[in-house]
Amino acid sequence: MLFNEVVGQAAIKRSLINTVKENRVSHAQLFLGPGGSGSLALAVAYAQYINCENRQPDDSCGECASCRKYNKLIHPDLHFSYPFFAKHKEDTAATYAEEWRKAFLENPYLGLDYWRGQFDAENKQANINIAEAHHIIKKLSLKAFEAEYKVLILWLPEYLDSQGNALLKLIEEPPEKTLFLLVSESQDRILNTIISRTQLVKINRLTDAEVAGYLMERHQLGKHQAEEIAFISGGSIQQAIHLLGEDTKDHFDLMIRWLRHCVTDSGSSLIKICEDELSKLGRENQKSFLLYTLNMMRQVVLLKEDMGQLVHLPSGELDFVQKFSKHYRMEQIEAAIRLFEEAHYHIERNANPKILFLDVSLQLVLIYKYQTFRQLADSTYIDHYGM
């Protein structure tokens, strides 16, 4: 993986390249970034750059023997560890190496759900077991075959439980020229004893423009559709890829009509849009529609908090957000955001969409038209939505 194949993250790329040029490569680093931001892809590109036989000023050469093997993830000194869905207690990451290579090469921005989709995992929980911890120790105790550095990329170390303590001595005092790159989405879930032994590399969420550019270049989307999917994805390439199969092109028009019926308390029109359109979108489209609406409300919050410089929307959406922010109080916007978040949660859990969207609509009427706020307990939601 070349650095120039990784979307965005220009400052991080420069910093990583400089650690190699200045001989400041830390033996244990924690790449911490939100899902879909490219943390894993950056770790692979960094490892490739370190072991490239003909490094260029700003990237690997991509042509030497080392780069060719890295591009196929078959370099003998490149090792991966990751959560898996063990069928036997002796299973290790190596058991699923072929599936891992295929998944990463198809989608370097993969998340755990995408990885799970490569298997018939049923209800098995992903984890990194003690057998894998011992396997890591064994293979890193061997000498490098041909590269200057042996590299272990450990994806999602938050799935290491107490067995992660078996790796502490190896992480703190590794064999010479051994590099640990841990790639995490949640620092709070990693063992503190591991965090204290690593150097943090903080990776930011991608911008909407970067995600949209990726969609237009790699998936040949039109500008408007790419921008809408990027907006919904919240800076995650993985979420954007997931949304590619969904029909997102009419979200703005549908949201405008739905909210107009809510704020004017148009009873019959409100029932019709819930029954004839919202409830028939299909579960994944309903989820993406609610995410889109949530993001629009969050843009309204930014304007009301005088942070308009952070709002980057096409002209139509920007006009809506500006007008909406002038007509409604922060309390109303925040109540609606909570409502959309709860609705998304229940759609994910197969709530009855006709009942859910009608109930959400009636609550929006109370919030925007009558400035009345109603809270429902979780058990009420479950009964109310037919779950």
mmCIF file of C-alpha atoms in Angstrom:
data_model
loop_
_atom_site.group_PDB
_atom_site.id
_atom_site.type_symbol
_atom_site.label_atom_id
_atom_site.label_comp_id
_atom_site.label_asym_id
_atom_site.label_seq_id
_atom_site.Cartn_x
_atom_site.Cartn_y
_atom_site.Cartn_z
ATOM 1 C CA MET A 1 0.000 0.000 0.000
ATOM 2 C CA LEU A 2 1.443 3.358 -1.021
ATOM 3 C CA PHE A 3 0.851 6.526 0.984
ATOM 4 C CA ASN A 4 -0.649 8.155 -2.122
ATOM 5 C CA GLU A 5 -3.295 5.416 -2.210
ATOM 6 C CA VAL A 6 -4.548 6.431 1.252
ATOM 7 C CA VAL A 7 -7.261 9.101 1.208
ATOM 8 C CA GLY A 8 -6.367 12.400 2.904
ATOM 9 C CA GLN A 9 -4.314 12.477 6.142
ATOM 10 C CA ALA A 10 -1.549 14.554 4.525
ATOM 11 C CA ALA A 11 -0.090 15.814 7.831
ATOM 12 C CA ILE A 12 0.057 12.303 9.318
ATOM 13 C CA LYS A 13 1.765 10.969 6.184
ATOM 14 C CA ARG A 14 4.424 13.692 6.365
ATOM 15 C CA SER A 15 5.011 13.005 10.051
ATOM 16 C CA LEU A 16 5.375 9.247 9.533
ATOM 17 C CA ILE A 17 7.758 9.726 6.607
ATOM 18 C CA ASN A 18 9.877 12.112 8.689
ATOM 19 C CA THR A 19 10.265 9.530 11.484
ATOM 20 C CA VAL A 20 11.943 7.252 8.927
ATOM 21 C CA LYS A 21 14.124 9.969 7.387
ATOM 22 C CA GLU A 22 15.257 11.147 10.830
ATOM 23 C CA ASN A 23 15.723 7.615 12.198
ATOM 24 C CA ARG A 24 13.062 8.132 14.890
ATOM 25 C CA VAL A 25 10.949 5.025 14.278
ATOM 26 C CA SER A 26 9.398 4.038 17.619
ATOM 27 C CA HIS A 27 9.247 0.277 18.124
ATOM 28 C CA ALA A 28 5.616 0.354 19.385
ATOM 29 C CA GLN A 29 3.053 2.794 18.003
ATOM 30 C CA LEU A 30 -0.696 3.102 18.472
ATOM 31 C CA PHE A 31 -2.571 4.375 15.405
ATOM 32 C CA LEU A 32 -5.780 5.726 16.927
ATOM 33 C CA GLY A 33 -8.571 6.942 14.669
ATOM 34 C CA PRO A 34 -12.301 6.557 14.058
ATOM 35 C CA GLY A 35 -13.545 3.711 11.887
ATOM 36 C CA GLY A 36 -13.174 4.345 8.165
ATOM 37 C CA SER A 37 -10.519 7.058 8.616
ATOM 38 C CA GLY A 38 -7.734 4.993 7.052
ATOM 39 C CA SER A 39 -5.762 4.085 10.195
ATOM 40 C CA LEU A 40 -5.131 0.511 9.058
ATOM 41 C CA ALA A 41 -4.218 1.565 5.521
ATOM 42 C CA LEU A 42 -1.761 4.123 6.929
ATOM 43 C CA ALA A 43 -0.130 1.488 9.141
ATOM 44 C CA VAL A 44 0.402 -0.805 6.138
ATOM 45 C CA ALA A 45 1.744 2.080 4.002
ATOM 46 C CA TYR A 46 4.097 3.088 6.835
ATOM 47 C CA ALA A 47 5.447 -0.453 7.213
ATOM 48 C CA GLN A 48 5.938 -0.686 3.454
ATOM 49 C CA TYR A 49 7.799 2.636 3.398
ATOM 50 C CA ILE A 50 10.107 1.538 6.227
ATOM 51 C CA ASN A 51 11.106 -1.638 4.388
ATOM 52 C CA CYS A 52 11.127 -0.204 0.847
ATOM 53 C CA GLU A 53 14.455 -0.842 -0.879
ATOM 54 C CA ASN A 54 14.294 2.365 -2.919
ATOM 55 C CA ARG A 55 12.421 4.901 -0.792
ATOM 56 C CA GLN A 56 11.319 8.089 -2.540
ATOM 57 C CA PRO A 57 11.121 11.478 -0.748
ATOM 58 C CA ASP A 58 7.376 11.167 -0.114
ATOM 59 C CA ASP A 59 6.455 7.506 -0.709
ATOM 60 C CA SER A 60 7.579 3.942 -1.278
ATOM 61 C CA CYS A 61 8.853 3.146 -4.756
ATOM 62 C CA GLY A 62 6.137 0.537 -5.304
ATOM 63 C CA GLU A 63 8.413 -1.458 -7.601
ATOM 64 C CA CYS A 64 11.139 -3.120 -5.530
ATOM 65 C CA ALA A 65 10.844 -6.738 -4.390
ATOM 66 C CA SER A 66 9.752 -5.650 -0.908
ATOM 67 C CA CYS A 67 7.021 -3.323 -2.219
ATOM 68 C CA ARG A 68 5.677 -5.940 -4.610
ATOM 69 C CA LYS A 69 5.295 -8.394 -1.728
ATOM 70 C CA TYR A 70 3.756 -5.749 0.522
ATOM 71 C CA ASN A 71 1.244 -4.905 -2.187
ATOM 72 C CA LYS A 72 -0.004 -8.492 -2.026
ATOM 73 C CA LEU A 73 0.418 -8.767 1.780
ATOM 74 C CA ILE A 74 2.746 -11.744 1.328
ATOM 75 C CA HIS A 75 6.019 -10.297 2.642
ATOM 76 C CA PRO A 76 7.537 -12.879 5.043
ATOM 77 C CA ASP A 77 8.427 -10.146 7.567
ATOM 78 C CA LEU A 78 4.954 -8.562 7.589
ATOM 79 C CA HIS A 79 2.630 -10.118 10.146
ATOM 80 C CA PHE A 80 -0.987 -9.326 10.982
ATOM 81 C CA SER A 81 -3.073 -10.001 14.038
ATOM 82 C CA TYR A 82 -6.785 -9.181 14.252
ATOM 83 C CA PRO A 83 -10.020 -10.275 15.948
ATOM 84 C CA PHE A 84 -11.514 -13.435 14.509
ATOM 85 C CA PHE A 85 -14.430 -15.762 15.151
ATOM 86 C CA ALA A 86 -12.685 -18.863 16.429
ATOM 87 C CA LYS A 87 -14.169 -22.264 15.766
ATOM 88 C CA HIS A 88 -11.519 -24.025 17.871
ATOM 89 C CA LYS A 89 -9.528 -22.829 20.867
ATOM 90 C CA GLU A 90 -6.257 -23.404 19.006
ATOM 91 C CA ASP A 91 -7.260 -21.115 16.122
ATOM 92 C CA THR A 92 -5.004 -18.100 15.486
ATOM 93 C CA ALA A 93 -5.102 -15.196 13.037
ATOM 94 C CA ALA A 94 -2.989 -17.294 10.667
ATOM 95 C CA THR A 95 -5.937 -19.693 10.354
ATOM 96 C CA TYR A 96 -7.803 -16.913 8.540
ATOM 97 C CA ALA A 97 -4.866 -15.334 6.670
ATOM 98 C CA GLU A 98 -6.301 -15.884 3.177
ATOM 99 C CA GLU A 99 -9.646 -14.342 4.127
ATOM 100 C CA TRP A 100 -7.792 -11.403 5.719
ATOM 101 C CA ARG A 101 -5.682 -10.705 2.635
ATOM 102 C CA LYS A 102 -8.733 -10.838 0.398
ATOM 103 C CA ALA A 103 -10.767 -8.539 2.666
ATOM 104 C CA PHE A 104 -8.019 -5.919 3.074
ATOM 105 C CA LEU A 105 -7.042 -5.840 -0.587
ATOM 106 C CA GLU A 106 -10.697 -5.355 -1.539
ATOM 107 C CA ASN A 107 -11.332 -2.738 1.153
ATOM 108 C CA PRO A 108 -8.413 -1.221 3.145
ATOM 109 C CA TYR A 109 -10.987 0.791 5.155
ATOM 110 C CA LEU A 110 -12.778 -2.291 6.444
ATOM 111 C CA GLY A 111 -14.513 -2.325 9.809
ATOM 112 C CA LEU A 112 -15.386 -5.255 12.029
ATOM 113 C CA ASP A 113 -18.835 -5.664 10.431
ATOM 114 C CA TYR A 114 -17.243 -5.941 6.987
ATOM 115 C CA TRP A 115 -14.715 -8.447 8.356
ATOM 116 C CA ARG A 116 -17.506 -10.461 9.979
ATOM 117 C CA GLY A 117 -19.276 -10.544 6.619
ATOM 118 C CA GLN A 118 -16.427 -12.648 5.193
ATOM 119 C CA PHE A 119 -17.497 -15.558 7.404
ATOM 120 C CA ASP A 120 -20.488 -17.507 8.556
ATOM 121 C CA ALA A 121 -19.846 -16.155 12.036
ATOM 122 C CA GLU A 122 -23.396 -16.745 13.325
ATOM 123 C CA ASN A 123 -23.495 -15.289 16.870
ATOM 124 C CA LYS A 124 -19.812 -15.820 17.660
ATOM 125 C CA GLN A 125 -18.022 -12.926 19.353
ATOM 126 C CA ALA A 126 -14.838 -11.562 17.817
ATOM 127 C CA ASN A 127 -11.735 -11.672 19.986
ATOM 128 C CA ILE A 128 -7.979 -12.124 19.974
ATOM 129 C CA ASN A 129 -7.421 -15.255 22.034
ATOM 130 C CA ILE A 130 -4.537 -16.512 24.149
ATOM 131 C CA ALA A 131 -3.450 -18.893 21.386
ATOM 132 C CA GLU A 132 -2.967 -15.863 19.115
ATOM 133 C CA ALA A 133 -0.991 -14.008 21.806
ATOM 134 C CA HIS A 134 1.380 -16.982 22.115
ATOM 135 C CA HIS A 135 1.606 -17.243 18.313
ATOM 136 C CA ILE A 136 2.645 -13.566 18.104
ATOM 137 C CA ILE A 137 5.419 -14.162 20.652
ATOM 138 C CA LYS A 138 6.656 -17.221 18.776
ATOM 139 C CA LYS A 139 6.810 -15.697 15.283
ATOM 140 C CA LEU A 140 8.405 -12.442 16.427
ATOM 141 C CA SER A 141 11.134 -14.334 18.256
ATOM 142 C CA LEU A 142 12.412 -15.519 14.859
ATOM 143 C CA LYS A 143 14.958 -13.553 12.850
ATOM 144 C CA ALA A 144 13.798 -11.432 9.929
ATOM 145 C CA PHE A 145 13.874 -13.309 6.626
ATOM 146 C CA GLU A 146 14.840 -10.512 4.282
ATOM 147 C CA ALA A 147 13.695 -7.058 5.485
ATOM 148 C CA GLU A 148 15.390 -4.635 7.836
ATOM 149 C CA TYR A 149 12.328 -4.666 10.136
ATOM 150 C CA LYS A 150 9.910 -7.376 11.188
ATOM 151 C CA VAL A 151 6.499 -5.702 11.452
ATOM 152 C CA LEU A 152 3.418 -6.816 13.345
ATOM 153 C CA ILE A 153 0.230 -4.862 12.613
ATOM 154 C CA LEU A 154 -2.314 -5.585 15.338
ATOM 155 C CA TRP A 155 -5.768 -4.424 14.201
ATOM 156 C CA LEU A 156 -8.317 -3.618 16.937
ATOM 157 C CA PRO A 157 -6.256 -4.383 20.071
ATOM 158 C CA GLU A 158 -9.400 -3.507 22.049
ATOM 159 C CA TYR A 159 -10.431 -7.115 21.403
ATOM 160 C CA LEU A 160 -7.508 -8.329 23.498
ATOM 161 C CA ASP A 161 -8.724 -9.113 26.991
ATOM 162 C CA SER A 162 -6.457 -10.036 29.882
ATOM 163 C CA GLN A 163 -4.482 -12.303 27.537
ATOM 164 C CA GLY A 164 -2.991 -9.101 26.155
ATOM 165 C CA ASN A 165 -0.797 -8.981 29.244
ATOM 166 C CA ALA A 166 1.158 -11.898 27.753
ATOM 167 C CA LEU A 167 2.441 -9.443 25.120
ATOM 168 C CA LEU A 168 3.589 -6.697 27.496
ATOM 169 C CA LYS A 169 7.220 -7.784 27.834
ATOM 170 C CA LEU A 170 7.497 -8.294 24.071
ATOM 171 C CA ILE A 171 6.013 -4.836 23.346
ATOM 172 C CA GLU A 172 8.251 -3.149 25.922
ATOM 173 C CA GLU A 173 11.467 -4.993 25.001
ATOM 174 C CA PRO A 174 11.058 -6.406 21.494
ATOM 175 C CA PRO A 175 13.803 -8.141 19.540
ATOM 176 C CA GLU A 176 16.012 -5.752 17.590
ATOM 177 C CA LYS A 177 14.414 -4.218 14.479
ATOM 178 C CA THR A 178 10.905 -5.382 15.435
ATOM 179 C CA LEU A 179 8.057 -2.936 14.980
ATOM 180 C CA PHE A 180 4.595 -3.114 16.600
ATOM 181 C CA LEU A 181 1.846 -1.064 14.951
ATOM 182 C CA LEU A 182 -1.420 -1.234 16.872
ATOM 183 C CA VAL A 183 -4.489 0.119 15.030
ATOM 184 C CA SER A 184 -7.416 1.047 17.250
ATOM 185 C CA GLU A 185 -10.784 2.780 17.056
ATOM 186 C CA SER A 186 -11.369 3.077 20.824
ATOM 187 C CA GLN A 187 -8.592 3.961 23.242
ATOM 188 C CA ASP A 188 -10.896 3.484 26.246
ATOM 189 C CA ARG A 189 -11.220 -0.223 25.514
ATOM 190 C CA ILE A 190 -7.484 -0.997 25.282
ATOM 191 C CA LEU A 191 -5.586 -2.324 28.277
ATOM 192 C CA ASN A 192 -3.870 0.618 29.987
ATOM 193 C CA THR A 193 -0.721 -1.476 30.344
ATOM 194 C CA ILE A 194 -0.526 -1.661 26.537
ATOM 195 C CA ILE A 195 -1.278 2.050 25.964
ATOM 196 C CA SER A 196 1.515 3.059 28.350
ATOM 197 C CA ARG A 197 4.025 1.127 26.255
ATOM 198 C CA THR A 198 3.145 2.697 22.891
ATOM 199 C CA GLN A 199 3.624 6.016 21.125
ATOM 200 C CA LEU A 200 0.307 7.552 20.095
ATOM 201 C CA VAL A 201 -0.347 8.473 16.453
ATOM 202 C CA LYS A 202 -3.668 10.353 16.411
ATOM 203 C CA ILE A 203 -5.575 10.059 13.128
ATOM 204 C CA ASN A 204 -8.475 12.411 12.449
ATOM 205 C CA ARG A 205 -11.795 11.758 10.809
ATOM 206 C CA LEU A 206 -11.769 12.472 7.067
ATOM 207 C CA THR A 207 -13.488 15.574 5.732
ATOM 208 C CA ASP A 208 -16.651 15.340 3.642
ATOM 209 C CA ALA A 209 -14.699 16.698 0.667
ATOM 210 C CA GLU A 210 -12.082 13.934 0.976
ATOM 211 C CA VAL A 211 -14.719 11.206 1.161
ATOM 212 C CA ALA A 212 -16.634 12.721 -1.767
ATOM 213 C CA GLY A 213 -13.423 12.914 -3.801
ATOM 214 C CA TYR A 214 -12.750 9.239 -3.107
ATOM 215 C CA LEU A 215 -16.269 8.297 -4.226
ATOM 216 C CA MET A 216 -15.999 10.296 -7.444
ATOM 217 C CA GLU A 217 -12.520 8.967 -8.294
ATOM 218 C CA ARG A 218 -12.829 5.315 -7.223
ATOM 219 C CA HIS A 219 -16.546 4.682 -7.761
ATOM 220 C CA GLN A 220 -17.332 7.130 -10.571
ATOM 221 C CA LEU A 221 -20.164 8.832 -8.673
ATOM 222 C CA GLY A 222 -21.556 12.174 -9.755
ATOM 223 C CA LYS A 223 -20.614 15.176 -7.641
ATOM 224 C CA HIS A 224 -24.023 15.649 -6.003
ATOM 225 C CA GLN A 225 -24.484 11.992 -5.034
ATOM 226 C CA ALA A 226 -20.897 11.729 -3.783
ATOM 227 C CA GLU A 227 -21.345 14.822 -1.595
ATOM 228 C CA GLU A 228 -24.608 13.505 -0.146
ATOM 229 C CA ILE A 229 -23.136 10.094 0.700
ATOM 230 C CA ALA A 230 -20.030 11.751 2.153
ATOM 231 C CA PHE A 231 -22.225 13.960 4.322
ATOM 232 C CA ILE A 232 -24.164 10.963 5.667
ATOM 233 C CA SER A 233 -21.030 8.872 6.226
ATOM 234 C CA GLY A 234 -19.588 11.258 8.796
ATOM 235 C CA GLY A 235 -16.009 11.022 7.521
ATOM 236 C CA SER A 236 -15.944 7.212 7.263
ATOM 237 C CA ILE A 237 -14.913 5.623 3.957
ATOM 238 C CA GLN A 238 -16.295 2.290 5.209
ATOM 239 C CA GLN A 239 -19.702 3.841 5.913
ATOM 240 C CA ALA A 240 -19.624 5.558 2.506
ATOM 241 C CA ILE A 241 -18.890 2.233 0.780
ATOM 242 C CA HIS A 242 -21.776 0.666 2.677
ATOM 243 C CA LEU A 243 -24.078 3.447 1.526
ATOM 244 C CA LEU A 244 -23.139 3.005 -2.133
ATOM 245 C CA GLY A 245 -25.738 0.287 -2.488
ATOM 246 C CA GLU A 246 -28.461 2.452 -0.984
ATOM 247 C CA ASP A 247 -30.639 5.012 -2.735
ATOM 248 C CA THR A 248 -29.545 8.252 -1.039
ATOM 249 C CA LYS A 249 -30.131 10.697 -3.869
ATOM 250 C CA ASP A 250 -33.560 11.897 -2.672
ATOM 251 C CA HIS A 251 -32.821 12.245 1.052
ATOM 252 C CA PHE A 252 -32.782 16.040 1.001
ATOM 253 C CA ASP A 253 -36.113 16.405 -0.796
ATOM 254 C CA LEU A 254 -37.754 13.769 1.414
ATOM 255 C CA MET A 255 -36.417 15.363 4.598
ATOM 256 C CA ILE A 256 -37.671 18.818 3.554
ATOM 257 C CA ARG A 257 -41.186 17.528 2.851
ATOM 258 C CA TRP A 258 -41.307 15.450 6.034
ATOM 259 C CA LEU A 259 -40.150 18.284 8.309
ATOM 260 C CA ARG A 260 -42.508 20.731 6.588
ATOM 261 C CA HIS A 261 -45.470 18.498 7.433
ATOM 262 C CA CYS A 262 -44.176 18.167 11.020
ATOM 263 C CA VAL A 263 -43.631 21.857 11.736
ATOM 264 C CA THR A 264 -47.033 22.766 10.276
ATOM 265 C CA ASP A 265 -48.863 19.834 11.922
ATOM 266 C CA SER A 266 -50.304 18.678 8.586
ATOM 267 C CA GLY A 267 -52.062 15.568 9.882
ATOM 268 C CA SER A 268 -53.204 13.745 6.756
ATOM 269 C CA SER A 269 -50.057 14.655 4.788
ATOM 270 C CA LEU A 270 -47.898 13.499 7.680
ATOM 271 C CA ILE A 271 -49.621 10.117 7.845
ATOM 272 C CA LYS A 272 -49.339 9.728 4.069
ATOM 273 C CA ILE A 273 -45.591 10.430 3.911
ATOM 274 C CA CYS A 274 -44.956 8.013 6.794
ATOM 275 C CA GLU A 275 -47.011 5.209 5.274
ATOM 276 C CA ASP A 276 -46.275 5.691 1.569
ATOM 277 C CA GLU A 277 -42.629 6.785 1.642
ATOM 278 C CA LEU A 278 -40.673 6.554 4.903
ATOM 279 C CA SER A 279 -41.948 3.119 5.924
ATOM 280 C CA LYS A 280 -41.234 1.711 2.447
ATOM 281 C CA LEU A 281 -37.632 2.839 2.101
ATOM 282 C CA GLY A 282 -36.173 -0.439 3.368
ATOM 283 C CA ARG A 283 -34.212 -0.778 6.592
ATOM 284 C CA GLU A 284 -30.781 0.301 5.297
ATOM 285 C CA ASN A 285 -32.230 3.300 3.460
ATOM 286 C CA GLN A 286 -34.205 4.251 6.560
ATOM 287 C CA LYS A 287 -31.002 4.159 8.596
ATOM 288 C CA SER A 288 -29.103 6.291 6.072
ATOM 289 C CA PHE A 289 -32.032 8.730 5.841
ATOM 290 C CA LEU A 290 -32.056 9.166 9.625
ATOM 291 C CA LEU A 291 -28.265 9.647 9.631
ATOM 292 C CA TYR A 292 -28.634 12.281 6.926
ATOM 293 C CA THR A 293 -31.334 14.110 8.913
ATOM 294 C CA LEU A 294 -29.233 13.855 12.067
ATOM 295 C CA ASN A 295 -26.256 15.412 10.321
ATOM 296 C CA MET A 296 -28.398 18.253 8.991
ATOM 297 C CA MET A 297 -29.618 19.027 12.514
ATOM 298 C CA ARG A 298 -26.024 19.023 13.737
ATOM 299 C CA GLN A 299 -25.152 21.588 11.067
ATOM 300 C CA VAL A 300 -28.006 23.711 12.434
ATOM 301 C CA VAL A 301 -26.417 23.457 15.899
ATOM 302 C CA LEU A 302 -23.078 24.672 14.500
ATOM 303 C CA LEU A 303 -24.753 27.753 13.015
ATOM 304 C CA LYS A 304 -26.630 28.515 16.228
ATOM 305 C CA GLU A 305 -23.348 28.258 18.151
ATOM 306 C CA ASP A 306 -21.700 30.759 15.759
ATOM 307 C CA MET A 307 -19.449 28.107 14.211
ATOM 308 C CA GLY A 308 -20.584 28.632 10.627
ATOM 309 C CA GLN A 309 -16.989 28.266 9.406
ATOM 310 C CA LEU A 310 -17.336 24.524 10.127
ATOM 311 C CA VAL A 311 -20.431 24.162 7.935
ATOM 312 C CA HIS A 312 -19.567 23.057 4.394
ATOM 313 C CA LEU A 313 -22.725 22.211 2.454
ATOM 314 C CA PRO A 314 -24.007 22.542 -1.117
ATOM 315 C CA SER A 315 -26.098 25.663 -1.692
ATOM 316 C CA GLY A 316 -29.508 23.993 -1.317
ATOM 317 C CA GLU A 317 -28.687 22.282 1.973
ATOM 318 C CA LEU A 318 -26.895 25.389 3.264
ATOM 319 C CA ASP A 319 -29.950 27.539 2.548
ATOM 320 C CA PHE A 320 -32.158 25.096 4.477
ATOM 321 C CA VAL A 321 -29.802 24.985 7.473
ATOM 322 C CA GLN A 322 -29.552 28.791 7.620
ATOM 323 C CA LYS A 323 -33.319 29.262 7.564
ATOM 324 C CA PHE A 324 -34.000 26.448 10.010
ATOM 325 C CA SER A 325 -31.474 27.782 12.521
ATOM 326 C CA LYS A 326 -33.273 31.146 12.623
ATOM 327 C CA HIS A 327 -36.725 29.720 13.308
ATOM 328 C CA TYR A 328 -36.107 27.241 16.120
ATOM 329 C CA ARG A 329 -34.460 27.300 19.536
ATOM 330 C CA MET A 330 -31.472 25.178 20.541
ATOM 331 C CA GLU A 331 -33.653 23.210 22.960
ATOM 332 C CA GLN A 332 -35.899 22.136 20.084
ATOM 333 C CA ILE A 333 -32.981 21.150 17.838
ATOM 334 C CA GLU A 334 -31.325 19.111 20.599
ATOM 335 C CA ALA A 335 -34.591 17.304 21.386
ATOM 336 C CA ALA A 336 -35.007 16.422 17.709
ATOM 337 C CA ILE A 337 -31.416 15.128 17.515
ATOM 338 C CA ARG A 338 -32.047 12.802 20.467
ATOM 339 C CA LEU A 339 -35.230 11.637 18.789
ATOM 340 C CA PHE A 340 -33.456 10.823 15.492
ATOM 341 C CA GLU A 341 -30.688 8.966 17.361
ATOM 342 C CA GLU A 342 -33.254 6.843 19.201
ATOM 343 C CA ALA A 343 -35.142 6.169 15.966
ATOM 344 C CA HIS A 344 -31.927 5.016 14.241
ATOM 345 C CA TYR A 345 -31.224 2.705 17.194
ATOM 346 C CA HIS A 346 -34.662 1.081 16.931
ATOM 347 C CA ILE A 347 -34.581 0.755 13.143
ATOM 348 C CA GLU A 348 -31.313 -1.180 13.546
ATOM 349 C CA ARG A 349 -33.191 -3.532 15.839
ATOM 350 C CA ASN A 350 -36.021 -4.167 13.388
ATOM 351 C CA ALA A 351 -38.677 -1.876 14.840
ATOM 352 C CA ASN A 352 -41.946 -1.629 12.901
ATOM 353 C CA PRO A 353 -41.101 1.299 10.564
ATOM 354 C CA LYS A 354 -44.692 2.443 9.980
ATOM 355 C CA ILE A 355 -45.361 2.791 13.711
ATOM 356 C CA LEU A 356 -41.920 4.230 14.451
ATOM 357 C CA PHE A 357 -41.942 6.971 11.807
ATOM 358 C CA LEU A 358 -45.480 8.018 12.674
ATOM 359 C CA ASP A 359 -44.582 8.248 16.362
ATOM 360 C CA VAL A 360 -41.388 10.178 15.583
ATOM 361 C CA SER A 361 -43.401 12.530 13.373
ATOM 362 C CA LEU A 362 -45.924 13.230 16.121
ATOM 363 C CA GLN A 363 -43.107 13.944 18.563
ATOM 364 C CA LEU A 364 -41.564 16.347 16.050
ATOM 365 C CA VAL A 365 -44.920 18.121 15.834
ATOM 366 C CA LEU A 366 -44.834 18.555 19.612
ATOM 367 C CA ILE A 367 -41.220 19.764 19.555
ATOM 368 C CA TYR A 368 -41.394 22.210 16.645
ATOM 369 C CA LYS A 369 -45.034 23.308 16.534
ATOM 370 C CA TYR A 370 -46.034 23.278 20.193
ATOM 371 C CA GLN A 371 -42.628 23.352 21.932
ATOM 372 C CA THR A 372 -43.601 20.388 24.094
ATOM 373 C CA PHE A 373 -41.049 17.724 24.911
ATOM 374 C CA ARG A 374 -41.954 14.108 25.653
ATOM 375 C CA GLN A 375 -39.544 11.477 26.948
ATOM 376 C CA LEU A 376 -40.220 7.771 26.583
ATOM 377 C CA ALA A 377 -38.564 5.031 28.597
ATOM 378 C CA ASP A 378 -36.793 2.265 26.698
ATOM 379 C CA SER A 379 -39.438 -0.293 27.638
ATOM 380 C CA THR A 380 -42.138 1.993 26.240
ATOM 381 C CA TYR A 381 -40.243 2.221 22.939
ATOM 382 C CA ILE A 382 -39.985 -1.535 22.756
ATOM 383 C CA ASP A 383 -43.702 -2.062 23.306
ATOM 384 C CA HIS A 384 -44.662 0.908 21.178
ATOM 385 C CA TYR A 385 -42.655 -0.091 18.114
ATOM 386 C CA GLY A 386 -43.698 -3.730 18.095
ATOM 387 C CA MET A 387 -40.265 -5.190 18.888
#
